[in-house]
Coordinates of C-alpha atoms (C1' of nucleotides) in Angstrom, one line a residue:
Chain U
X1 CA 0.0 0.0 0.0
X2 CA 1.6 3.6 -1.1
X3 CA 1.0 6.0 2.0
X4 CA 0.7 9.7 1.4
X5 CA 4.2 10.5 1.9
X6 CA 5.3 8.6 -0.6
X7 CA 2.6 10.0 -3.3
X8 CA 3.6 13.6 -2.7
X9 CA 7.8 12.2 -3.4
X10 CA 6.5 10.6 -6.4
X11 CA 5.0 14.0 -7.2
X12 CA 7.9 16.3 -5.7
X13 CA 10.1 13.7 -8.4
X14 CA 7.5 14.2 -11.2
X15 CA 7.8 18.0 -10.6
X16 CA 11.2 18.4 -10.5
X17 CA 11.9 15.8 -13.8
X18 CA 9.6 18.4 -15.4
X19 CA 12.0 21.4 -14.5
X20 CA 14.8 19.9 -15.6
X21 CA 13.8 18.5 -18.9
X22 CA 11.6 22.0 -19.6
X23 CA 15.3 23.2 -19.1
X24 CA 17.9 21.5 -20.8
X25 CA 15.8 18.4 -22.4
X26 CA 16.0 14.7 -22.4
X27 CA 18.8 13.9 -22.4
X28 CA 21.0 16.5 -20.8
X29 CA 19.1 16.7 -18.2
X30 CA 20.4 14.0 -15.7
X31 CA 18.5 11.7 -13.2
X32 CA 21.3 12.9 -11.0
X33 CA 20.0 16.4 -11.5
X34 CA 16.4 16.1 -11.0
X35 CA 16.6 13.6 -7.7
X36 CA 18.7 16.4 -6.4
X37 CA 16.2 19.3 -6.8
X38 CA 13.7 16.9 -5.6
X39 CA 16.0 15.7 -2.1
X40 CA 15.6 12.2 -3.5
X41 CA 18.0 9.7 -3.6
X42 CA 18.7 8.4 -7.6
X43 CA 17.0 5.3 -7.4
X44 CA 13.7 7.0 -6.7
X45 CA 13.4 7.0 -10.6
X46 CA 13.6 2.9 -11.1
X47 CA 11.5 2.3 -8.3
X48 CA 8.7 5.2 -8.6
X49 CA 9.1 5.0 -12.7
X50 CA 10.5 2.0 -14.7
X51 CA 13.4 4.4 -15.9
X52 CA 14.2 7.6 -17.2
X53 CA 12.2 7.5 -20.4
X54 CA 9.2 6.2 -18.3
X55 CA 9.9 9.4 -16.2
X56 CA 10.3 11.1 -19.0
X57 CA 6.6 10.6 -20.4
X58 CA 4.7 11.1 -17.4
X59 CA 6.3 14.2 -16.5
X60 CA 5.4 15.4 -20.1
X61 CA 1.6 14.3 -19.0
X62 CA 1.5 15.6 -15.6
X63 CA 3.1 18.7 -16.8
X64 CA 0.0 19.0 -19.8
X65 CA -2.3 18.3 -17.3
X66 CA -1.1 21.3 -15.0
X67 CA -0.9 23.2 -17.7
X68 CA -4.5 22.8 -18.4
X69 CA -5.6 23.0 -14.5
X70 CA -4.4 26.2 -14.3
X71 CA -4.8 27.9 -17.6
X72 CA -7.9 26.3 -18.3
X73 CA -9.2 26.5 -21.9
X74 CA -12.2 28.9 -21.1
X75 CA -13.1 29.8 -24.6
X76 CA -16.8 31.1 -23.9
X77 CA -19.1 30.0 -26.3
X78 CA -22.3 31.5 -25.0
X79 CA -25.0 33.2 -27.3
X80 CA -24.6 36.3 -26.5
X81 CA -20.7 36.5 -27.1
X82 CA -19.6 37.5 -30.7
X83 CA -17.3 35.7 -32.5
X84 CA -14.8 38.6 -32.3
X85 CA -15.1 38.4 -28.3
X86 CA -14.4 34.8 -28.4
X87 CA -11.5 35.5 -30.7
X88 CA -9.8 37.8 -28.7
X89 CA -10.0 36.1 -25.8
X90 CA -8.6 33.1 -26.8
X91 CA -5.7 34.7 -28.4
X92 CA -5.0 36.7 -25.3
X93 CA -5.1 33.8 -22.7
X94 CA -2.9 31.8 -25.0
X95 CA -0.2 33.8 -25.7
X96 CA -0.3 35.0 -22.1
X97 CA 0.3 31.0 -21.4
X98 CA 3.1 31.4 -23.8
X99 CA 4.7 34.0 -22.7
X100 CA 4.7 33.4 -19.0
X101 CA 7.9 32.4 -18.1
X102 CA 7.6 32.3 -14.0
X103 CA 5.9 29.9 -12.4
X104 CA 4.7 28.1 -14.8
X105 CA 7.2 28.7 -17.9
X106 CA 9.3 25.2 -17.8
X107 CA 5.5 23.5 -19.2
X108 CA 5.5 25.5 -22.1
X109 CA 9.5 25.0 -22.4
X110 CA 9.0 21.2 -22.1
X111 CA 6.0 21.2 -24.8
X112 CA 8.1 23.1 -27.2
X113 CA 10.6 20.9 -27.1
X114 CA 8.6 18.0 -27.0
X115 CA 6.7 19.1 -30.4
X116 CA 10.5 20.0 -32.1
X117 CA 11.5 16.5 -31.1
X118 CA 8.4 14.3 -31.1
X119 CA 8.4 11.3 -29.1
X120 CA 5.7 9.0 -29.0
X121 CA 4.4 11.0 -26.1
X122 CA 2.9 13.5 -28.2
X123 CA 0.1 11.5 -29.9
X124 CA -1.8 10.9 -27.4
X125 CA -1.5 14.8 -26.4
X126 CA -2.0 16.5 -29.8
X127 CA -5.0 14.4 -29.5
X128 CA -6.3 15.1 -26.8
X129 CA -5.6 18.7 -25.7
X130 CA -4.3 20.4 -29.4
X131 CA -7.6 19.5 -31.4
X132 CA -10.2 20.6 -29.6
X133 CA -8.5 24.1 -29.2
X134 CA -7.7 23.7 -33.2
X135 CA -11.3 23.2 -33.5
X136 CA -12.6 25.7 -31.2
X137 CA -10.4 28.1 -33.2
X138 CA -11.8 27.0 -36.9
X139 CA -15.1 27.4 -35.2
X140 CA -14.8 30.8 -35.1
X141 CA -12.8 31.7 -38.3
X142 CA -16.0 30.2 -39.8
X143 CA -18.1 33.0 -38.3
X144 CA -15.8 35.6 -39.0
X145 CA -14.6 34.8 -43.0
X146 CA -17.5 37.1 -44.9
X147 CA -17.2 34.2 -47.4
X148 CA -17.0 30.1 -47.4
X149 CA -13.6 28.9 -47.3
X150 CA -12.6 25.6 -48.6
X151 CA -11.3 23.2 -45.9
X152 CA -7.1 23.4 -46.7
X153 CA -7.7 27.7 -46.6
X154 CA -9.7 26.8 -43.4
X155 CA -6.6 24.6 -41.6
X156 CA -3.9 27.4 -43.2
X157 CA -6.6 30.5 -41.4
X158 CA -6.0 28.8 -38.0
X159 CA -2.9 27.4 -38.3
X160 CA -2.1 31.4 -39.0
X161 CA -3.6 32.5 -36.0
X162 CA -1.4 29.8 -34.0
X163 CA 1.8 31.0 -35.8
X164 CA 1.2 34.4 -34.6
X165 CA 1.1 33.2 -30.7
X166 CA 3.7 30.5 -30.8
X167 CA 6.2 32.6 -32.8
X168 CA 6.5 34.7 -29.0
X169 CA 7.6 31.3 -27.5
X170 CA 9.9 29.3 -30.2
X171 CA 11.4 32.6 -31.4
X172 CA 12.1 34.1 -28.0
X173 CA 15.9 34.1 -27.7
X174 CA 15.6 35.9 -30.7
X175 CA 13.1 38.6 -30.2
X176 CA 15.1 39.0 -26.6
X177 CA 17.8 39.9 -28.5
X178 CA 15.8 42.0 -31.0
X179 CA 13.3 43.6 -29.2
X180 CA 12.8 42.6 -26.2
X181 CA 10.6 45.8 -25.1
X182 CA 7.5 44.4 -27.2
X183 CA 6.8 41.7 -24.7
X184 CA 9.4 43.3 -21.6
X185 CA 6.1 43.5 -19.1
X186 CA 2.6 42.8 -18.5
X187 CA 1.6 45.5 -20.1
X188 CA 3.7 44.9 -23.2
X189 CA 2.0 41.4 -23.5
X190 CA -1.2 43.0 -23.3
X191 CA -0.6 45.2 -26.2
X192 CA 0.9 42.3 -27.6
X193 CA -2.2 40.6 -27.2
X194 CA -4.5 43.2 -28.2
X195 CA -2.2 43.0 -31.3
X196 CA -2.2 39.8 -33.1
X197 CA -6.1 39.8 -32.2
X198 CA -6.8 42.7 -34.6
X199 CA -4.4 41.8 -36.9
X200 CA -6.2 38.8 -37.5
X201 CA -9.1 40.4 -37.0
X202 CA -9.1 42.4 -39.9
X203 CA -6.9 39.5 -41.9
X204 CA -10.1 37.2 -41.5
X205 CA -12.6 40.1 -42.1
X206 CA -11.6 41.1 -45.4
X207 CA -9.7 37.9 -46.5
X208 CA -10.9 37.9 -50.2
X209 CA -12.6 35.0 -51.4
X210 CA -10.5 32.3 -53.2
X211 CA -11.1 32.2 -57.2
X212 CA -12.7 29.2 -58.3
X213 CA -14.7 28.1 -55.5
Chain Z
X1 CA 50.5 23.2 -45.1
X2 CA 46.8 21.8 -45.5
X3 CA 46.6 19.7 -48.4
X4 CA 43.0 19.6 -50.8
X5 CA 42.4 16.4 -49.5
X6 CA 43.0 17.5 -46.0
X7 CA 40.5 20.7 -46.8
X8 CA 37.6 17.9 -48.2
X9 CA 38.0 15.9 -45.2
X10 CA 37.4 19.1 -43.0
X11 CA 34.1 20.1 -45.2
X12 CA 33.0 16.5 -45.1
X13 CA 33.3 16.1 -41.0
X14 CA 31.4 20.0 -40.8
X15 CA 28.4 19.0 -43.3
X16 CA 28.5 15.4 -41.5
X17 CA 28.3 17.3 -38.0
X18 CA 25.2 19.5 -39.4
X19 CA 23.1 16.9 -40.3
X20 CA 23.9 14.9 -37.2
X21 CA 23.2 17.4 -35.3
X22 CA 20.4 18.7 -36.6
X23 CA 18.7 15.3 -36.2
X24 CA 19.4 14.2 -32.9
X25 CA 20.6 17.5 -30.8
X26 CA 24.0 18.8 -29.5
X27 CA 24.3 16.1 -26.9
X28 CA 22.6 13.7 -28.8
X29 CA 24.4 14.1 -31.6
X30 CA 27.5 12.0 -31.1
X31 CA 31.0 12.4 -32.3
X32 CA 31.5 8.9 -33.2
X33 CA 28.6 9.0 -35.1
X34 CA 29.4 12.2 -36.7
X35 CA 33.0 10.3 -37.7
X36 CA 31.4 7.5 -39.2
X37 CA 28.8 9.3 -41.3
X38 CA 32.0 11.1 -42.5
X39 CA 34.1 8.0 -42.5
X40 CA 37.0 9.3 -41.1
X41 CA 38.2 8.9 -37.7
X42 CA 36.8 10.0 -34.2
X43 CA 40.4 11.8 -33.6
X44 CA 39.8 14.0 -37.0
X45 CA 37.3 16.3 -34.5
X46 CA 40.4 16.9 -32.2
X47 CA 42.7 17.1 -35.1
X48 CA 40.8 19.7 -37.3
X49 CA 38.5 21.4 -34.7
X50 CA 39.3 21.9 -31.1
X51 CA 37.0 20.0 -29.7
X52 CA 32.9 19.0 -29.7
X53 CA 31.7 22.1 -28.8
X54 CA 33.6 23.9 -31.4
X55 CA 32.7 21.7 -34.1
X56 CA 29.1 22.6 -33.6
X57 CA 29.5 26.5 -33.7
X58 CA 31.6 26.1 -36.8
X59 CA 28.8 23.5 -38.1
X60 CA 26.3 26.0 -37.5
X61 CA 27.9 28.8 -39.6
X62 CA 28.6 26.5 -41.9
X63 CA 25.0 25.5 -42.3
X64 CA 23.9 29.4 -42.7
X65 CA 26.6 30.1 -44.9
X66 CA 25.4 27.2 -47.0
X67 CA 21.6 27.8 -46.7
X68 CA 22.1 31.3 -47.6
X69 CA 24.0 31.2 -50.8
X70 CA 21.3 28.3 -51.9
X71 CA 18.1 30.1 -50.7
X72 CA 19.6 33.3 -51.5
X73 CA 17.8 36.3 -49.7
X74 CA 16.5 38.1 -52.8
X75 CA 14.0 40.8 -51.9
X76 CA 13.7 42.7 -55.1
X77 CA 14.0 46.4 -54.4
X78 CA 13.2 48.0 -57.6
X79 CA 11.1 50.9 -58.6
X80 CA 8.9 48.9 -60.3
X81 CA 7.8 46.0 -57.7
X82 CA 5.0 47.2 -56.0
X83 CA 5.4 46.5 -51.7
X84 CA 2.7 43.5 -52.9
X85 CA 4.7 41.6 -54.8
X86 CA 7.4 42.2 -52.4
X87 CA 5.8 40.9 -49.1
X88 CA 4.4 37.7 -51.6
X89 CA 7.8 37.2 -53.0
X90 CA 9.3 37.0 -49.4
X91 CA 6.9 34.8 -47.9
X92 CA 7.1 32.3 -50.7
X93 CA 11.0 32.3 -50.7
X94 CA 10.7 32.3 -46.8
X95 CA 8.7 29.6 -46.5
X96 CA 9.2 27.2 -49.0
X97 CA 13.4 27.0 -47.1
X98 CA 11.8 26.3 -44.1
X99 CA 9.2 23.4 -45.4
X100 CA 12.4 22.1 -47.8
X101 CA 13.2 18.5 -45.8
X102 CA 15.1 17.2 -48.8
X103 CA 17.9 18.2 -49.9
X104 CA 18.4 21.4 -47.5
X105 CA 16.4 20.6 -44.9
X106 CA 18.8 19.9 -41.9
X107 CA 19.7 23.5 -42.2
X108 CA 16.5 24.6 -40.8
X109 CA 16.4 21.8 -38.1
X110 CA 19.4 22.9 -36.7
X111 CA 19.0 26.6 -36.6
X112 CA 15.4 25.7 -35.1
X113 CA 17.1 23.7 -32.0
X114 CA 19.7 26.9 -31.8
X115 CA 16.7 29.1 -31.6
X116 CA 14.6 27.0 -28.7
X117 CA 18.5 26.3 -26.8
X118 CA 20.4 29.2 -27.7
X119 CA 24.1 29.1 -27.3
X120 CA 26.6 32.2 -27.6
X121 CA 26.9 31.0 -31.3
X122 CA 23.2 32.6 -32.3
X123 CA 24.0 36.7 -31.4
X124 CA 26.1 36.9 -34.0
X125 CA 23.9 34.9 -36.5
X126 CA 21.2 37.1 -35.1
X127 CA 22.9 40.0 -35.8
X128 CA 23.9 39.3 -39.5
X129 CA 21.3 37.5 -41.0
X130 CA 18.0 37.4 -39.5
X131 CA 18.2 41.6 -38.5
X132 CA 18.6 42.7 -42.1
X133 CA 15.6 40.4 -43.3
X134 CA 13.5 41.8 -40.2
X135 CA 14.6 45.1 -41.6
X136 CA 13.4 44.6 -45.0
X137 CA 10.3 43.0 -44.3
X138 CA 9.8 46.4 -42.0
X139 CA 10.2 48.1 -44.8
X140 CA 7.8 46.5 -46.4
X141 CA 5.1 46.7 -44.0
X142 CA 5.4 50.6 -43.8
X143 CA 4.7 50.6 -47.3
X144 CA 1.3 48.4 -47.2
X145 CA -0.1 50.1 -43.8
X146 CA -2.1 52.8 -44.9
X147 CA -1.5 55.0 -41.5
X148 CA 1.2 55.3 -39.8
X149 CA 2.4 53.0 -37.1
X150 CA 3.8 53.1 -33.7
X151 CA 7.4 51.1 -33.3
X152 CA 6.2 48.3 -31.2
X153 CA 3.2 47.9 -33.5
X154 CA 5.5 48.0 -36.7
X155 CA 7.6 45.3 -34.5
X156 CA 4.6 43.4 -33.9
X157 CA 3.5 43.2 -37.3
X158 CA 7.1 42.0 -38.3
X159 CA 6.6 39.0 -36.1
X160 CA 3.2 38.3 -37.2
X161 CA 4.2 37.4 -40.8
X162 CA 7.9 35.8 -39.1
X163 CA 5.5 33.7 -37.0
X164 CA 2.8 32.5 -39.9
X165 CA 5.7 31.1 -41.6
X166 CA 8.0 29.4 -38.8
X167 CA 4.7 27.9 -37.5
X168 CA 5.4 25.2 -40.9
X169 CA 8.6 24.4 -39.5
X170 CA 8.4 24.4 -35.3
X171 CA 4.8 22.9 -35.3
X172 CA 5.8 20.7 -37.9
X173 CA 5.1 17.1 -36.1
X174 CA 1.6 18.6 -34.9
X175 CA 0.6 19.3 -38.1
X176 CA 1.7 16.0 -40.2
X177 CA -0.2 14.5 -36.9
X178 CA -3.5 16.6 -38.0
X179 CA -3.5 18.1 -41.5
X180 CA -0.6 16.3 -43.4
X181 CA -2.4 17.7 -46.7
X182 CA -1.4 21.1 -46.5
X183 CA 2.0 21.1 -46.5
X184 CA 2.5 17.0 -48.4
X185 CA 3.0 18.2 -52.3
X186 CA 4.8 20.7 -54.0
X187 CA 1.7 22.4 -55.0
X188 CA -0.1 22.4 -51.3
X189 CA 3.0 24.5 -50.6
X190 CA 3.1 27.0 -53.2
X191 CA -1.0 27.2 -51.7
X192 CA 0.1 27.8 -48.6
X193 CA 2.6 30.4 -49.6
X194 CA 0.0 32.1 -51.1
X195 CA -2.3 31.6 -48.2
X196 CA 0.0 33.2 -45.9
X197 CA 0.3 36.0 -48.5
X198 CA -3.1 37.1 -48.8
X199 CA -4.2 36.7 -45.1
X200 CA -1.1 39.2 -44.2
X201 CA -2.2 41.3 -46.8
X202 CA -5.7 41.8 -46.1
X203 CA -4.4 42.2 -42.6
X204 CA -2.0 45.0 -43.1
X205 CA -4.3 46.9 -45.7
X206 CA -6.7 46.6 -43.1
X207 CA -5.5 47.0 -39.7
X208 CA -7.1 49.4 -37.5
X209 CA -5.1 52.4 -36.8
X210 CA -3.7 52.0 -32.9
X211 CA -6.0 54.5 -30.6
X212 CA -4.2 57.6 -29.3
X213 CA -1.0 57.7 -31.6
Chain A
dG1 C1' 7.4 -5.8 20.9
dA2 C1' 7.7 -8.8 16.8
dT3 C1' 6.7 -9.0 11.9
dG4 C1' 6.2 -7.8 7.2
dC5 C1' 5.7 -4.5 3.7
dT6 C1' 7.1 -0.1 1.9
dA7 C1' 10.3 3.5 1.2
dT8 C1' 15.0 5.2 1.1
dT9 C1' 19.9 5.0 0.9
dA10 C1' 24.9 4.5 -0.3
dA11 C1' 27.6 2.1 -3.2
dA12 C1' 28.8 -0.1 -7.2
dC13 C1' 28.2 -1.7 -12.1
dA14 C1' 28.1 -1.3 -17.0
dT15 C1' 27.9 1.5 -20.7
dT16 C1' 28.6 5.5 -23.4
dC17 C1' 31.0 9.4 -24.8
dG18 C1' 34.5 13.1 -25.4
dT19 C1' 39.1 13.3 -25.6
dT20 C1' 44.0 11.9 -25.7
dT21 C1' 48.0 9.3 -27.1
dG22 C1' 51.5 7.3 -29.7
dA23 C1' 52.3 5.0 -33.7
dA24 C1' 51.7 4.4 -38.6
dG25 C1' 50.6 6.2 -43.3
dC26 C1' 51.3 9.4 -46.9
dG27 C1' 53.0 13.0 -50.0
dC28 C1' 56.9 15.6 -51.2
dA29 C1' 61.3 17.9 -51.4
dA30 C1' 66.3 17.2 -51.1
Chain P
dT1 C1' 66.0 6.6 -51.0
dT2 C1' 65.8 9.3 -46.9
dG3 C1' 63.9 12.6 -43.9
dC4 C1' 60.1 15.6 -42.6
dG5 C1' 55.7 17.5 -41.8
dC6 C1' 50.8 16.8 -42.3
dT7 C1' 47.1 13.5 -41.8
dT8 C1' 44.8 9.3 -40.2
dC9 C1' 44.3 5.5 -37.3
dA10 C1' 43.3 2.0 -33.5
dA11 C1' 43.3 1.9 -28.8
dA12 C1' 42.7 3.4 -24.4
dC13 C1' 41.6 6.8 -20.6
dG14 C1' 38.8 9.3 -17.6
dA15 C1' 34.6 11.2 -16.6
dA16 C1' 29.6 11.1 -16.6
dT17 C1' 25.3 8.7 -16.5
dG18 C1' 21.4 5.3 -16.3
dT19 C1' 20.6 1.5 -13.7
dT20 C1' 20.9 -2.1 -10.2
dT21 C1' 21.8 -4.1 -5.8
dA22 C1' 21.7 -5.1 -1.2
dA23 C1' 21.3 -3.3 3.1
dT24 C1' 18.8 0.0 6.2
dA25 C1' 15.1 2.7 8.1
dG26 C1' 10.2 3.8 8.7
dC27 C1' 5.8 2.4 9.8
dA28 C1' 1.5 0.1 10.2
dT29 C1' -0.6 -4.3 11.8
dC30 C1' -1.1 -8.0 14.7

DNA sequence: GATGCTATTAAACATTCGTTTGAAGCGCAA
DNA sequence: TTGCGCTTCAAACGAATGTTTAATAGCATC
C-alpha cells in the first residue's frame, strides 16, 4: 500500500523531472540532477518510474495536465458572445500562457521541445488537448470569414492564428535579442495581445474570397 | 601546409556534423557517429577542430553560410515592384526554405534547435542575418499600412508574418499528426505560400489604426 | 514488541561518450 | 632513397550517466 508520503515524493520527483527536462531536455538533463532538486536519492526513478524515459513521459503528461488546470481552456461559447469576443480572448489567454515564463514557464519549455523532437508521447496529447482548441479556433474563423472557405484555406486560417502566438515562445531568444521591449512587461503582452487579435481580425474580415470556389 | 584532401576531409566532417546534429541534438548528436557518417576517424574532431563544442559552432555557420548562398535572400528592391509583390515574393522564398526536408532541410532543423537552446553562437547569427531580413520585411510593412504605425506595433507586425511562416517548420510534427495535406505536395505549398500572403495582406491593408498615436 | 511490507539510501556496475595518445601512413622535397 | 611534416588510425583513458543491488530505516498491523 503507497501511504501519502510517498505520493507527494513521487510527485515532488514528477515535478522536478519536469524542471529539468523543460530546461535543458531529455537527455541533458540527468537523473542525477532532478533527484537532487527533488532531495531524493537516484534510485527514486527505477522504483517510482520504470526508468528515465518512463519518467520522462509522465512528466510530459503531468506537466499538460497542469498546464491545463491552471490555464484552463475557457473559450466562452455562449450566445450572447460575438465571435470577435471569443477571438480575442482566446488569443490573449494563449499567448499569455506562452509568454509566461515564472511559475509556470518550464510547461511551455517542455511542450516546445517535446513538439520539435516528437516522441511517442505526443500522440496521445496532440490528440487530446491540441484538437479541440484547433477546432474551437476553426469554429470561429468560420463566423468571422464574410465568405465560405474551402477546408485546406480553413486549416492554413488557423494554423495562421497559431503562428502568430507560438512565434512569441519558439522565437524568444531571438526577439530577446531583437526587441525585447514588445513583450518586456505585463503591459507589453497586453498590447501584444491586443495585437495579433486585430491583426487577425481584420486579416479574417476582409480575406478575399479564393477564385474558383 | 593543408593539403586539398585534407581541406575535403574538414568540409566533409562539418556537413556530417550539421546533419547529425540537426537530427538528434548537441548532446545527442555524437562524435562517433558524426565520424562514421564522415568516415573518417573519431580523432579528425580533435585534429581539425578543437574539440565537440567547437565543431558545432563552426557547423552552424557552416550551415547558414550554406543555406544562404542556396536560398539566396532576394528581396527585389526595384522601382517597379510594387510593396505587394514584395511581401508575396518574401513569404514564398521564406517559407518554401523552411518546409524544404530534402535536400536542405537539416539547415532549418538545426537553426530551429539553436533558436529553442540558444548558445553564444546565435547573437552573432542574429545580428547578420535574420536583422537585415527583419529590416526589410519592416520596410515592407510601412509601405502596405495605410496609417502610420507606432514602433512596437511595426515590430509586432514584423513578427506576425515571421510567426505564420515558422509555425510550418516548429509545429511541424503537430501538423503532419492533423492536417498532413497542406503542407504533403509541392503544390499544397506553393497554396500555402499564397495563403499566408493574402491573409497578411488583407491584414495590413486593413488593420485598424492603434487608438491615441 | 515482533513481523512484514514499503520506502530510502549508499555504493557499485556497466555503458557511453569526449578526448587523448602514440604510432603508422602518406606525399613531397632534397 | 631518406627525412620531414601533415594526416589518419586504433586503442585506451577518464569522466559522466542510467541502472541495479543489497542493506537499512520507517511504519502500520497483529
Amino acid at each position: 500500500m503507497s501511504s501519502q508520503l510517498a505520493e507527494e515524493t513521487r510527485e515532488r520527483v514528477l515535478r522536478a523531472a519536469g524542471e529539468v527536462f523543460a530546461e535543458r531536455g531529455f537527455r541533458d538533463g540527468t537523473v542525477r540532477d532532478i533527484c537532487g532538486k527533488a532531495g531524493v536519492n537516484v534510485a527514486s526513478v527505477n522504483y517510482y518510474f520504470r526508468n528515465k524515459e518512463a519518467l520522462y513521459f509522465e512528466a510530459l503528461s503531468f506537466a499538460f495536465a497542469e498546464a491545463e488546470e491552471r490555464y484552463p481552456f475557457d473559450c466562452p461559447e455562449g450566445e450572447g458572445v460575438t465571435p470577435a469576443e471569443r477571438l480575442r480572448h482566446f488569443i490573449r489567454n494563449f499567448l499569455m500562457r506562452l509568454l509566461d515564463d515564472t511559475h509556470l514557464g518550464w510547461h511551455g519549455k517542455l511542450i516546445t521541445r517535446e513538439i520539435l523532437s516528437p516522441t511517442a508521447a505526443l500522440v496521445p496529447i496532440v490528440d487530446s488537448i491540441m484538437r479541440p482548441r484547433f477546432d474551437a479556433v476553426r469554429r470561429i474563423v468560420i463566423q468571422l470569414v464574410p465568405h465560405r472557405l474551402d477546408d485546406d484555406s480553413l486549416e492554413r486560417c488557423v494554423l495562421s492564428i497559431f503562428g502568430q502566438c507560438l512565434v512569441y515562445r519558439h522565437a524568444r531568444s531571438v526577439i530577446d535579442q531583437m526587441r525585447p521591449q514588445i513583450v518586456a512587461g505585463p503591459e507589453d503582452r497586453e498590447a501584444t495581445a491586443e495585437h495579433v487579435f486585430r491583426f487577425v481580425l481584420a486579416a479574417l474580415t476582409h480575406l478575399p474570397p479564393t477564385p474558383g470556389i
